[in-house]
Tab-separated table of C-alpha atoms in Angstrom:
chain	number	residue	atom	x	y	z
A	1	MET	CA	-32.442	-35.380	-41.944
A	2	ARG	CA	-31.297	-32.525	-39.656
A	3	LYS	CA	-32.537	-30.227	-42.280
A	4	MET	CA	-35.894	-31.875	-42.079
A	5	VAL	CA	-35.987	-31.508	-38.338
A	6	ARG	CA	-35.275	-27.864	-38.605
A	7	LEU	CA	-37.860	-27.407	-41.338
A	8	VAL	CA	-40.526	-29.010	-39.187
A	9	SER	CA	-39.603	-26.850	-36.179
A	10	THR	CA	-39.661	-23.742	-38.392
A	11	LEU	CA	-42.957	-24.771	-39.812
A	12	VAL	CA	-44.273	-25.037	-36.235
A	13	VAL	CA	-42.962	-21.614	-35.379
A	14	ILE	CA	-43.999	-19.787	-38.377
A	15	THR	CA	-47.461	-21.397	-38.935
A	16	SER	CA	-48.503	-21.799	-35.363
A	17	ALA	CA	-46.713	-19.079	-33.442
A	18	ALA	CA	-50.167	-19.005	-31.801
A	19	TRP	CA	-49.011	-21.943	-29.659
A	20	LEU	CA	-46.969	-19.393	-27.725
A	21	THR	CA	-50.102	-17.311	-26.917
A	22	ALA	CA	-51.886	-20.480	-26.232
A	23	CYS	CA	-49.286	-21.550	-23.783
A	24	SER	CA	-49.158	-18.344	-21.952
A	25	ASN	CA	-52.750	-18.274	-21.493
A	26	LYS	CA	-53.357	-21.650	-20.297
A	27	PRO	CA	-54.005	-21.670	-16.476
A	28	VAL	CA	-51.623	-23.978	-14.759
A	29	THR	CA	-52.388	-25.059	-11.310
A	30	LYS	CA	-49.513	-25.069	-8.935
A	31	GLN	CA	-48.762	-28.641	-7.789
A	32	GLU	CA	-46.779	-30.009	-4.945
A	33	PRO	CA	-43.646	-31.651	-6.171
A	34	THR	CA	-43.759	-35.388	-6.347
A	35	ALA	CA	-40.191	-35.916	-5.555
A	36	MET	CA	-38.769	-35.042	-2.369
A	37	ALA	CA	-35.948	-32.623	-2.766
A	38	ALA	CA	-33.549	-31.129	-0.227
A	39	PRO	CA	-34.840	-27.587	0.630
A	40	ALA	CA	-32.955	-25.018	-1.262
A	41	ASP	CA	-30.869	-22.503	0.818
A	42	PRO	CA	-33.094	-19.439	1.165
A	43	LYS	CA	-30.147	-17.156	0.558
A	44	ILE	CA	-29.473	-18.682	-2.889
A	45	VAL	CA	-33.032	-18.502	-3.762
A	46	ALA	CA	-33.235	-14.908	-2.837
A	47	ALA	CA	-30.108	-14.180	-4.852
A	48	GLY	CA	-31.567	-16.174	-7.769
A	49	LYS	CA	-34.940	-14.317	-7.421
A	50	ALA	CA	-33.127	-10.871	-7.624
A	51	ILE	CA	-31.224	-11.826	-10.889
A	52	ALA	CA	-34.352	-13.465	-12.505
A	53	THR	CA	-36.603	-10.551	-11.790
A	54	GLY	CA	-34.307	-7.527	-11.994
A	55	ARG	CA	-34.244	-5.714	-15.288
A	56	SER	CA	-30.526	-5.615	-15.710
A	57	GLN	CA	-29.610	-9.197	-15.518
A	58	GLY	CA	-32.044	-12.163	-15.988
A	59	ASN	CA	-35.019	-9.865	-16.838
A	60	CYS	CA	-36.958	-13.086	-17.114
A	61	LEU	CA	-40.062	-11.000	-16.459
A	62	ALA	CA	-39.616	-9.559	-19.912
A	63	CYS	CA	-41.078	-12.555	-21.350
A	64	HIS	CA	-42.529	-14.819	-18.519
A	65	MET	CA	-45.132	-14.415	-15.895
A	66	ILE	CA	-43.440	-15.259	-12.531
A	67	GLU	CA	-45.311	-15.270	-9.255
A	68	ASP	CA	-46.342	-11.641	-8.489
A	69	GLY	CA	-43.597	-9.956	-10.574
A	70	ALA	CA	-44.649	-6.700	-11.944
A	71	SER	CA	-45.508	-5.994	-15.500
A	72	PRO	CA	-44.480	-9.404	-17.047
A	73	GLY	CA	-44.364	-10.113	-20.762
A	74	ASN	CA	-45.845	-13.186	-22.384
A	75	ILE	CA	-43.593	-14.266	-25.149
A	76	GLY	CA	-42.650	-17.257	-23.039
A	77	PRO	CA	-45.020	-19.457	-20.951
A	78	PRO	CA	-45.727	-18.663	-17.319
A	79	LEU	CA	-43.076	-20.130	-14.946
A	80	LEU	CA	-45.196	-22.213	-12.823
A	81	ALA	CA	-45.104	-25.785	-11.101
A	82	MET	CA	-41.470	-26.062	-12.151
A	83	LYS	CA	-40.506	-28.982	-10.020
A	84	ALA	CA	-43.360	-31.027	-11.463
A	85	ARG	CA	-42.442	-30.158	-14.988
A	86	TYR	CA	-38.678	-30.392	-14.645
A	87	PRO	CA	-38.032	-33.204	-12.225
A	88	ASP	CA	-34.589	-33.155	-13.599
A	89	LYS	CA	-33.017	-29.873	-12.582
A	90	ALA	CA	-30.319	-30.185	-15.145
A	91	LYS	CA	-32.892	-29.981	-17.961
A	92	LEU	CA	-34.161	-26.752	-16.415
A	93	ARG	CA	-30.693	-25.470	-16.228
A	94	ALA	CA	-30.024	-26.439	-19.923
A	95	GLN	CA	-33.083	-24.498	-20.972
A	96	ILE	CA	-31.928	-21.392	-19.263
A	97	TRP	CA	-28.311	-21.882	-20.383
A	98	ASP	CA	-29.243	-22.169	-24.167
A	99	ALA	CA	-32.817	-22.467	-25.065
A	100	THR	CA	-31.833	-22.619	-28.680
A	101	ALA	CA	-30.163	-25.904	-28.215
A	102	ALA	CA	-33.534	-27.491	-27.872
A	103	ASN	CA	-35.395	-25.145	-30.203
A	104	PRO	CA	-33.242	-23.270	-32.710
A	105	GLU	CA	-35.917	-20.788	-33.320
A	106	SER	CA	-36.452	-20.041	-29.675
A	107	ALA	CA	-36.862	-16.275	-28.820
A	108	MET	CA	-35.417	-17.062	-25.350
A	109	VAL	CA	-32.007	-15.405	-24.632
A	110	PRO	CA	-29.134	-18.029	-24.426
A	111	PHE	CA	-28.121	-16.729	-21.007
A	112	GLY	CA	-25.220	-19.086	-20.569
A	113	ARG	CA	-23.979	-19.514	-23.982
A	114	LEU	CA	-23.762	-15.842	-24.830
A	115	LYS	CA	-22.669	-14.972	-21.178
A	116	VAL	CA	-25.530	-12.797	-20.353
A	117	LEU	CA	-25.340	-14.462	-16.886
A	118	THR	CA	-22.278	-16.319	-15.304
A	119	ASP	CA	-22.514	-19.964	-14.422
A	120	ASP	CA	-22.867	-19.112	-10.793
A	121	GLU	CA	-25.719	-16.769	-11.490
A	122	ILE	CA	-27.519	-19.282	-13.538
A	123	ASP	CA	-27.155	-21.874	-10.748
A	124	LYS	CA	-28.821	-19.465	-8.445
A	125	VAL	CA	-31.592	-18.643	-11.007
A	126	VAL	CA	-32.256	-22.375	-11.444
A	127	GLU	CA	-32.664	-22.696	-7.664
A	128	TYR	CA	-35.211	-19.944	-7.646
A	129	ILE	CA	-37.129	-21.003	-10.584
A	130	TRP	CA	-37.360	-24.576	-9.188
A	131	THR	CA	-39.190	-23.154	-6.153
A	132	LEU	CA	-41.947	-21.906	-8.462
B	1	MET	CA	-27.007	-28.840	-31.284
B	2	ARG	CA	-25.529	-25.569	-32.058
B	3	LEU	CA	-26.387	-24.102	-35.392
B	4	THR	CA	-23.497	-23.309	-37.680
B	5	VAL	CA	-23.343	-20.022	-39.650
B	6	MET	CA	-24.323	-22.170	-42.846
B	7	GLY	CA	-27.061	-23.523	-40.719
B	8	ARG	CA	-28.421	-20.307	-39.877
B	9	GLU	CA	-28.355	-19.094	-43.496
B	10	ILE	CA	-30.318	-22.165	-44.445
B	11	MET	CA	-32.628	-21.538	-41.626
B	12	LYS	CA	-33.304	-18.174	-42.659
B	13	LYS	CA	-33.948	-19.057	-46.268
B	14	ILE	CA	-36.236	-21.768	-45.108
B	15	LEU	CA	-38.029	-19.366	-42.762
B	16	ILE	CA	-38.895	-17.022	-45.416
B	17	SER	CA	-39.693	-19.374	-48.332
B	18	LEU	CA	-41.595	-21.476	-45.942
B	19	ALA	CA	-43.666	-18.608	-45.043
B	20	VAL	CA	-44.321	-18.148	-48.676
B	21	LEU	CA	-45.057	-21.800	-49.384
B	22	ALA	CA	-47.275	-22.247	-46.440
B	23	LEU	CA	-49.092	-19.051	-46.849
B	24	THR	CA	-49.332	-18.574	-50.524
B	25	ALA	CA	-49.154	-22.085	-51.708
B	26	THR	CA	-46.966	-21.175	-54.699
B	27	GLY	CA	-43.754	-22.451	-55.543
B	28	VAL	CA	-42.307	-19.374	-56.958
B	29	GLN	CA	-38.885	-18.263	-55.742
B	30	ALA	CA	-39.338	-15.571	-53.052
B	31	GLY	CA	-38.975	-12.091	-54.747
B	32	PRO	CA	-39.938	-8.899	-52.918
B	33	GLU	CA	-43.735	-9.311	-53.686
B	34	GLU	CA	-43.720	-12.879	-52.502
B	35	ASP	CA	-42.096	-11.788	-49.304
B	36	ARG	CA	-44.684	-8.951	-48.703
B	37	MET	CA	-47.509	-11.274	-49.369
B	38	ALA	CA	-46.026	-13.858	-47.009
B	39	PHE	CA	-45.797	-11.140	-44.171
B	40	VAL	CA	-49.332	-9.825	-45.012
B	41	LYS	CA	-50.890	-13.288	-44.841
B	42	TYR	CA	-49.051	-14.233	-41.779
B	43	TYR	CA	-50.118	-11.128	-39.849
B	44	LYS	CA	-53.667	-11.605	-41.285
B	45	ALA	CA	-53.854	-15.134	-39.824
B	46	LYS	CA	-52.602	-13.728	-36.561
B	47	PHE	CA	-54.846	-10.642	-36.391
B	48	PRO	CA	-57.835	-11.648	-38.422
B	49	SER	CA	-59.957	-8.766	-37.208
B	50	VAL	CA	-57.472	-6.026	-38.122
B	51	PRO	CA	-58.258	-4.373	-41.401
B	52	ASP	CA	-55.405	-4.090	-43.954
B	53	LYS	CA	-55.247	-0.365	-43.629
B	54	GLU	CA	-54.648	-0.322	-40.045
B	55	TYR	CA	-51.123	-1.455	-40.151
B	56	ALA	CA	-50.063	2.000	-40.823
B	57	ASN	CA	-50.846	2.725	-37.230
B	58	GLY	CA	-48.256	0.425	-36.009
B	59	VAL	CA	-48.740	-1.284	-32.471
B	60	TYR	CA	-52.000	0.607	-32.211
B	61	ALA	CA	-53.389	-1.581	-34.945
B	62	ILE	CA	-53.281	-4.420	-32.469
B	63	ASP	CA	-53.279	-2.807	-28.933
B	64	PRO	CA	-56.763	-1.437	-28.041
B	65	VAL	CA	-55.548	-0.073	-24.680
B	66	GLY	CA	-52.485	1.748	-26.112
B	67	ARG	CA	-54.640	3.049	-28.839
B	68	GLU	CA	-56.932	4.914	-26.422
B	69	ASN	CA	-54.047	6.770	-25.114
B	70	TRP	CA	-52.729	7.459	-28.540
B	71	GLU	CA	-55.893	8.839	-29.822
B	72	ALA	CA	-56.057	11.071	-26.834
B	73	ILE	CA	-52.466	12.201	-27.560
B	74	GLU	CA	-53.399	12.767	-31.109
B	75	GLU	CA	-55.968	15.426	-30.222
B	76	PHE	CA	-53.130	17.765	-29.374
B	77	PRO	CA	-50.172	16.479	-31.438
B	78	PRO	CA	-46.912	16.774	-29.684
B	79	TYR	CA	-45.215	16.942	-33.103
B	80	GLU	CA	-46.956	19.981	-34.385
B	81	PRO	CA	-44.107	22.480	-33.477
B	82	PHE	CA	-41.714	20.379	-35.357
B	83	ILE	CA	-43.873	20.587	-38.530
B	84	ASP	CA	-43.855	24.389	-38.241
B	85	ALA	CA	-40.098	24.549	-37.750
B	86	GLY	CA	-39.675	22.412	-40.789
B	87	LYS	CA	-41.820	24.615	-42.982
B	88	GLU	CA	-39.588	27.449	-42.144
B	89	MET	CA	-36.525	25.332	-42.930
B	90	TRP	CA	-38.162	24.475	-46.358
B	91	GLU	CA	-38.862	28.112	-47.132
B	92	LYS	CA	-35.612	29.586	-46.008
B	93	PRO	CA	-32.827	29.862	-48.628
B	94	PHE	CA	-29.309	28.485	-48.154
B	95	ALA	CA	-26.245	30.846	-47.870
B	96	ASN	CA	-26.070	30.595	-51.674
B	97	GLY	CA	-29.652	31.817	-52.200
B	98	LYS	CA	-30.925	28.419	-53.350
B	99	GLY	CA	-33.023	26.159	-51.191
B	100	TYR	CA	-34.556	22.787	-50.853
B	101	LYS	CA	-37.207	23.944	-53.222
B	102	ASP	CA	-34.654	23.972	-55.944
B	103	CYS	CA	-33.486	20.364	-55.216
B	104	PHE	CA	-37.039	19.143	-54.788
B	105	PRO	CA	-39.042	20.959	-57.478
B	106	ASP	CA	-42.116	18.739	-56.783
B	107	GLY	CA	-41.921	19.156	-53.129
B	108	PRO	CA	-42.631	19.119	-50.403
B	109	ALA	CA	-45.094	16.291	-50.674
B	110	ILE	CA	-42.372	13.834	-51.783
B	111	GLN	CA	-42.428	11.045	-49.183
B	112	HIS	CA	-43.778	8.572	-51.570
B	113	HIS	CA	-40.573	8.753	-53.732
B	114	TYR	CA	-38.510	7.222	-51.065
B	115	PRO	CA	-36.708	5.022	-50.458
B	116	ASN	CA	-35.949	4.243	-54.102
B	117	TRP	CA	-32.999	2.639	-56.004
B	118	ASP	CA	-30.705	5.471	-57.260
B	119	LYS	CA	-29.390	3.857	-60.571
B	120	LYS	CA	-26.662	6.552	-60.885
B	121	GLN	CA	-25.254	6.332	-57.442
B	122	LYS	CA	-25.889	2.565	-57.259
B	123	MET	CA	-27.485	2.759	-53.920
B	124	VAL	CA	-30.693	2.990	-51.882
B	125	MET	CA	-31.657	6.638	-51.656
B	126	THR	CA	-33.705	7.576	-48.585
B	127	LEU	CA	-35.203	10.932	-47.936
B	128	PRO	CA	-32.899	12.060	-45.220
B	129	LEU	CA	-29.971	11.316	-47.454
B	130	ALA	CA	-31.425	13.203	-50.342
B	131	LEU	CA	-31.946	16.155	-48.148
B	132	ASN	CA	-28.374	16.209	-47.025
B	133	GLN	CA	-26.987	15.727	-50.535
B	134	CYS	CA	-29.150	18.785	-51.497
B	135	ARG	CA	-27.576	20.718	-48.576
B	136	GLU	CA	-23.965	19.573	-49.397
B	137	ALA	CA	-24.479	20.388	-53.137
B	138	ASN	CA	-25.150	23.929	-51.899
B	139	GLY	CA	-22.281	24.238	-49.615
B	140	GLU	CA	-24.399	23.671	-46.435
B	141	LYS	CA	-23.201	21.223	-43.728
B	142	PRO	CA	-25.164	18.160	-43.505
B	143	LEU	CA	-27.629	17.455	-40.768
B	144	LYS	CA	-27.463	14.666	-38.174
B	145	TYR	CA	-29.554	11.678	-39.032
B	146	LYS	CA	-31.018	10.692	-35.624
B	147	LYS	CA	-31.735	13.816	-33.588
B	148	GLY	CA	-32.148	17.559	-34.135
B	149	PRO	CA	-33.347	19.657	-37.085
B	150	ILE	CA	-33.517	17.052	-39.616
B	151	ASN	CA	-36.577	15.918	-37.783
B	152	ASN	CA	-38.226	19.289	-38.410
B	153	ILE	CA	-37.985	19.148	-42.155
B	154	LEU	CA	-38.825	15.478	-42.192
B	155	SER	CA	-41.869	16.335	-40.104
B	156	TYR	CA	-43.005	18.992	-42.590
B	157	ILE	CA	-42.507	16.655	-45.557
B	158	ALA	CA	-44.296	13.897	-43.811
B	159	PHE	CA	-47.156	16.014	-42.961
B	160	GLN	CA	-47.582	17.324	-46.500
B	161	SER	CA	-47.257	13.897	-47.772
B	162	ARG	CA	-50.021	12.318	-45.608
B	163	GLY	CA	-52.368	10.059	-47.686
B	164	GLN	CA	-49.688	9.081	-50.127
B	165	VAL	CA	-49.205	5.395	-50.455
B	166	VAL	CA	-45.953	3.443	-49.978
B	167	ASN	CA	-44.843	2.303	-53.404
B	168	VAL	CA	-41.276	0.961	-53.200
B	169	LYS	CA	-40.046	-0.690	-56.447
B	170	VAL	CA	-37.058	-3.205	-56.658
B	171	PRO	CA	-36.067	-3.161	-60.336
B	172	MET	CA	-35.547	-6.969	-60.690
B	173	ASP	CA	-33.344	-6.218	-63.795
B	174	ASP	CA	-30.835	-4.264	-61.689
B	175	PRO	CA	-28.768	-6.717	-59.741
B	176	GLY	CA	-27.523	-3.954	-57.517
B	177	ALA	CA	-31.055	-3.114	-56.503
B	178	VAL	CA	-31.908	-6.765	-55.921
B	179	ALA	CA	-28.736	-7.235	-53.817
B	180	ALA	CA	-29.630	-4.230	-51.740
B	181	TYR	CA	-33.023	-5.571	-50.968
B	182	GLU	CA	-31.635	-9.056	-50.232
B	183	GLU	CA	-29.117	-7.523	-47.706
B	184	GLY	CA	-31.898	-5.683	-45.915
B	185	LYS	CA	-34.009	-8.833	-45.677
B	186	LYS	CA	-30.905	-10.751	-44.516
B	187	PHE	CA	-30.451	-8.166	-41.922
B	188	TYR	CA	-34.072	-8.300	-40.615
B	189	PHE	CA	-33.697	-12.137	-40.129
B	190	THR	CA	-30.135	-12.445	-38.725
B	191	ARG	CA	-29.951	-12.820	-35.025
B	192	ARG	CA	-27.411	-10.393	-33.320
B	193	GLY	CA	-26.290	-8.951	-30.085
B	194	GLN	CA	-25.765	-10.606	-26.880
B	195	LEU	CA	-29.278	-11.241	-26.438
B	196	ASN	CA	-29.511	-13.057	-29.712
B	197	PHE	CA	-32.553	-11.395	-31.338
B	198	SER	CA	-33.239	-10.816	-35.045
B	199	CYS	CA	-35.880	-8.144	-36.018
B	200	ALA	CA	-38.055	-11.138	-36.930
B	201	SER	CA	-37.842	-12.528	-33.519
B	202	CYS	CA	-39.763	-9.658	-32.090
B	203	HIS	CA	-41.674	-8.196	-34.943
B	204	LEU	CA	-42.636	-11.405	-36.979
B	205	GLN	CA	-42.451	-14.455	-34.646
B	206	ASN	CA	-43.636	-12.741	-31.505
B	207	THR	CA	-45.856	-9.996	-33.018
B	208	GLY	CA	-48.618	-9.110	-30.687
B	209	LEU	CA	-47.037	-10.709	-27.608
B	210	LYS	CA	-45.672	-8.537	-24.852
B	211	VAL	CA	-42.120	-7.690	-23.762
B	212	ARG	CA	-42.838	-6.472	-20.157
B	213	THR	CA	-45.528	-4.157	-21.001
B	214	GLU	CA	-44.657	-3.429	-24.673
B	215	ILE	CA	-46.730	-5.152	-27.284
B	216	LEU	CA	-44.685	-6.035	-30.291
B	217	SER	CA	-45.863	-4.354	-33.659
B	218	PRO	CA	-45.991	-6.038	-36.980
B	219	SER	CA	-43.351	-4.945	-39.516
B	220	VAL	CA	-45.994	-4.195	-42.028
B	221	GLY	CA	-46.539	-0.442	-41.217
B	222	HIS	CA	-43.307	0.025	-39.592
B	223	VAL	CA	-42.197	2.875	-42.088
B	224	THR	CA	-45.388	4.874	-42.564
B	225	ASN	CA	-45.418	7.145	-39.608
B	226	TRP	CA	-41.963	8.840	-39.524
B	227	PRO	CA	-40.519	10.881	-37.956
B	228	VAL	CA	-42.067	9.869	-34.739
B	229	TYR	CA	-42.633	11.879	-31.484
B	230	ARG	CA	-41.865	9.441	-28.785
B	231	SER	CA	-42.801	10.212	-25.118
B	232	LYS	CA	-39.716	8.326	-24.145
B	233	TRP	CA	-37.482	10.660	-26.287
B	234	GLY	CA	-39.439	13.634	-25.291
B	235	THR	CA	-38.979	14.837	-28.881
B	236	VAL	CA	-39.315	13.776	-32.635
B	237	GLY	CA	-36.673	11.189	-34.016
B	238	THR	CA	-35.885	9.270	-37.244
B	239	LEU	CA	-36.539	5.830	-38.271
B	240	HIS	CA	-32.867	5.056	-38.157
B	241	ARG	CA	-32.792	6.318	-34.605
B	242	ARG	CA	-35.270	3.675	-33.843
B	243	PHE	CA	-33.294	1.037	-35.652
B	244	SER	CA	-30.363	1.904	-33.244
B	245	GLY	CA	-32.704	1.796	-30.431
B	246	CYS	CA	-33.968	-1.641	-31.260
B	247	ASN	CA	-30.170	-2.853	-31.823
B	248	ASN	CA	-29.083	-1.296	-28.537
B	249	ASN	CA	-31.825	-3.137	-26.672
B	250	ILE	CA	-30.566	-6.377	-27.749
B	251	ARG	CA	-26.948	-5.434	-26.770
B	252	ALA	CA	-25.907	-5.378	-30.311
B	253	LYS	CA	-23.735	-2.460	-31.711
B	254	ALA	CA	-25.984	-0.024	-33.296
B	255	LEU	CA	-24.876	0.656	-36.958
B	256	LYS	CA	-24.465	4.054	-38.597
B	257	ALA	CA	-27.576	6.002	-39.372
B	258	GLN	CA	-28.001	6.238	-43.033
B	259	GLY	CA	-25.039	3.891	-43.598
B	260	ARG	CA	-25.507	1.152	-46.172
B	261	GLN	CA	-26.909	-1.520	-43.902
B	262	TYR	CA	-29.596	0.522	-42.218
B	263	ARG	CA	-30.593	2.033	-45.718
B	264	ASN	CA	-30.841	-1.402	-47.183
B	265	LEU	CA	-32.823	-2.515	-44.060
B	266	GLU	CA	-35.254	0.394	-44.785
B	267	TYR	CA	-35.517	-0.640	-48.290
B	268	PHE	CA	-36.622	-4.067	-47.354
B	269	LEU	CA	-38.776	-2.935	-44.551
B	270	SER	CA	-40.431	-0.203	-46.721
B	271	TYR	CA	-41.333	-2.684	-49.477
B	272	LEU	CA	-43.302	-4.730	-46.926
B	273	SER	CA	-45.353	-1.671	-46.372
B	274	ASN	CA	-46.438	-1.216	-50.089
B	275	GLY	CA	-49.909	-0.174	-50.298
B	276	GLN	CA	-50.085	1.308	-46.681
B	277	GLU	CA	-50.806	5.115	-46.347
B	278	PHE	CA	-48.085	7.464	-45.146
B	279	ASN	CA	-49.432	9.033	-41.856
B	280	GLY	CA	-46.397	10.740	-40.376
B	281	PRO	CA	-45.365	12.451	-38.314
B	282	GLY	CA	-46.464	9.822	-35.693
B	283	ALA	CA	-46.687	9.695	-31.972
B	284	ARG	CA	-45.667	6.783	-29.944
B	285	LYS	CA	-45.051	5.828	-26.352
C-alpha cells in the first residue's frame, strides 16, 4: 500500500512536473487572515526575514517568490497569503522542518531534519513566513 | 514518514522505470536505450517547441534571454586562446621524443570515442584519463583534472571534433560495463549533501525552472560542450570540475575528478546525449 502511495506520488512528479510551473505562475491574491492571531514580535519577524532571504542560511528565495525579495527562483510556489493557507502554524513549521515528510519527492531542502537551520532559526522563519 | 534506504532504492527504481512506462508505454526492463528514450520524451513533453538538436546547447536551448547573451559572447569566443595553446601541446613532443600523436594516431578529432568501456582495464575510459595515461606511459607527469593545461588540450581536441555525434556504447554482454552504467545512473538519482538534492532533483524534476536567476538545464546535452569557458570561473574548466561544483552547491563532498564514481556518472550522462552533436569548447555564464 505504501509502495502504491509512493508510486502515485512519483507519477505525479514525473508526468506532471508542470504543476510546479502552474503553481508558481498562478496569481494569488493576498487575503486578510480569517483567524485573529496575536501580533508577532517584530524583532523575531525581522530576524526570520533575514534568515529566509539571506543566501547563506534559509535562501528560500532560491526557490520561492517572497514579497519584494530580489531575483527569486520558481521551483516552489510563491509564498503568499500564508495565514489563510496555513491557519495551523504547526503545519507550516512541519513543511519547513522536513518537506519530504509530506512529499518524499519534494525538491525542498529539509531544513530541520538535515540541520541546515536550528530549531530556533526555524521558529523565527515560521513567524516571518506567517506574516506574508 | 521518513524513507528508509531501501525505500529510497525502490523509489529510484520506480522513478526511472515509471518514466519509461509512462512515456514509452513498453514493459521492457530499463536498459540504457530505454533510459535515454525516457529522458528524451520527458523533456520533449516539457519543452515541446525545442528541436532535438538544440539540447547540445545546454540551458540556452530553453532560455531565450540567456541565449542572446551567449550568442553575443560566441562572436568573440573566450575559449579561443585555449584552443591555440592546446594545439601547441598536441604538436610538442614529450621529453622522450614521442607525443600525443603517437598515442592517438587518429587524433586530434577523437572526442566521439569517449567515454568508452575499456575491456582490458575493466573501467570507463574518459578522454582526460586517456590523455594522462599517454603522458605517464611516456614518462610525463599527469595533468590535473579540473583546472589548468588539461583544458588547453581538451579545448583543441573538442574544437577539432566539432560536429561529431555522441555515440556511447554500453556492451550489454559485459557485466562490468553494465554495472558501471548502473552505478552512474544510481549516482544521478541519489540525493546527497546537507541540502538533499540529487542531480535529478535539479536537472530532471525541475528542469526549466529557476534557482534564483539560474534556469536549470536538461541532462540531455550535458556532455556535448566541454571543456567550458565559464564567466564565473574566468577560464576554461572540465566536466568533472562542474560535477564538483554542483556537488559543492548542495553541501555534498565533491568526489575525486576522474575517480570511478565521476567517470561512471559521465558514462551514464553521456549515454543520455547519444545522437547529439559535440560542440565544445563551450561558453557559459
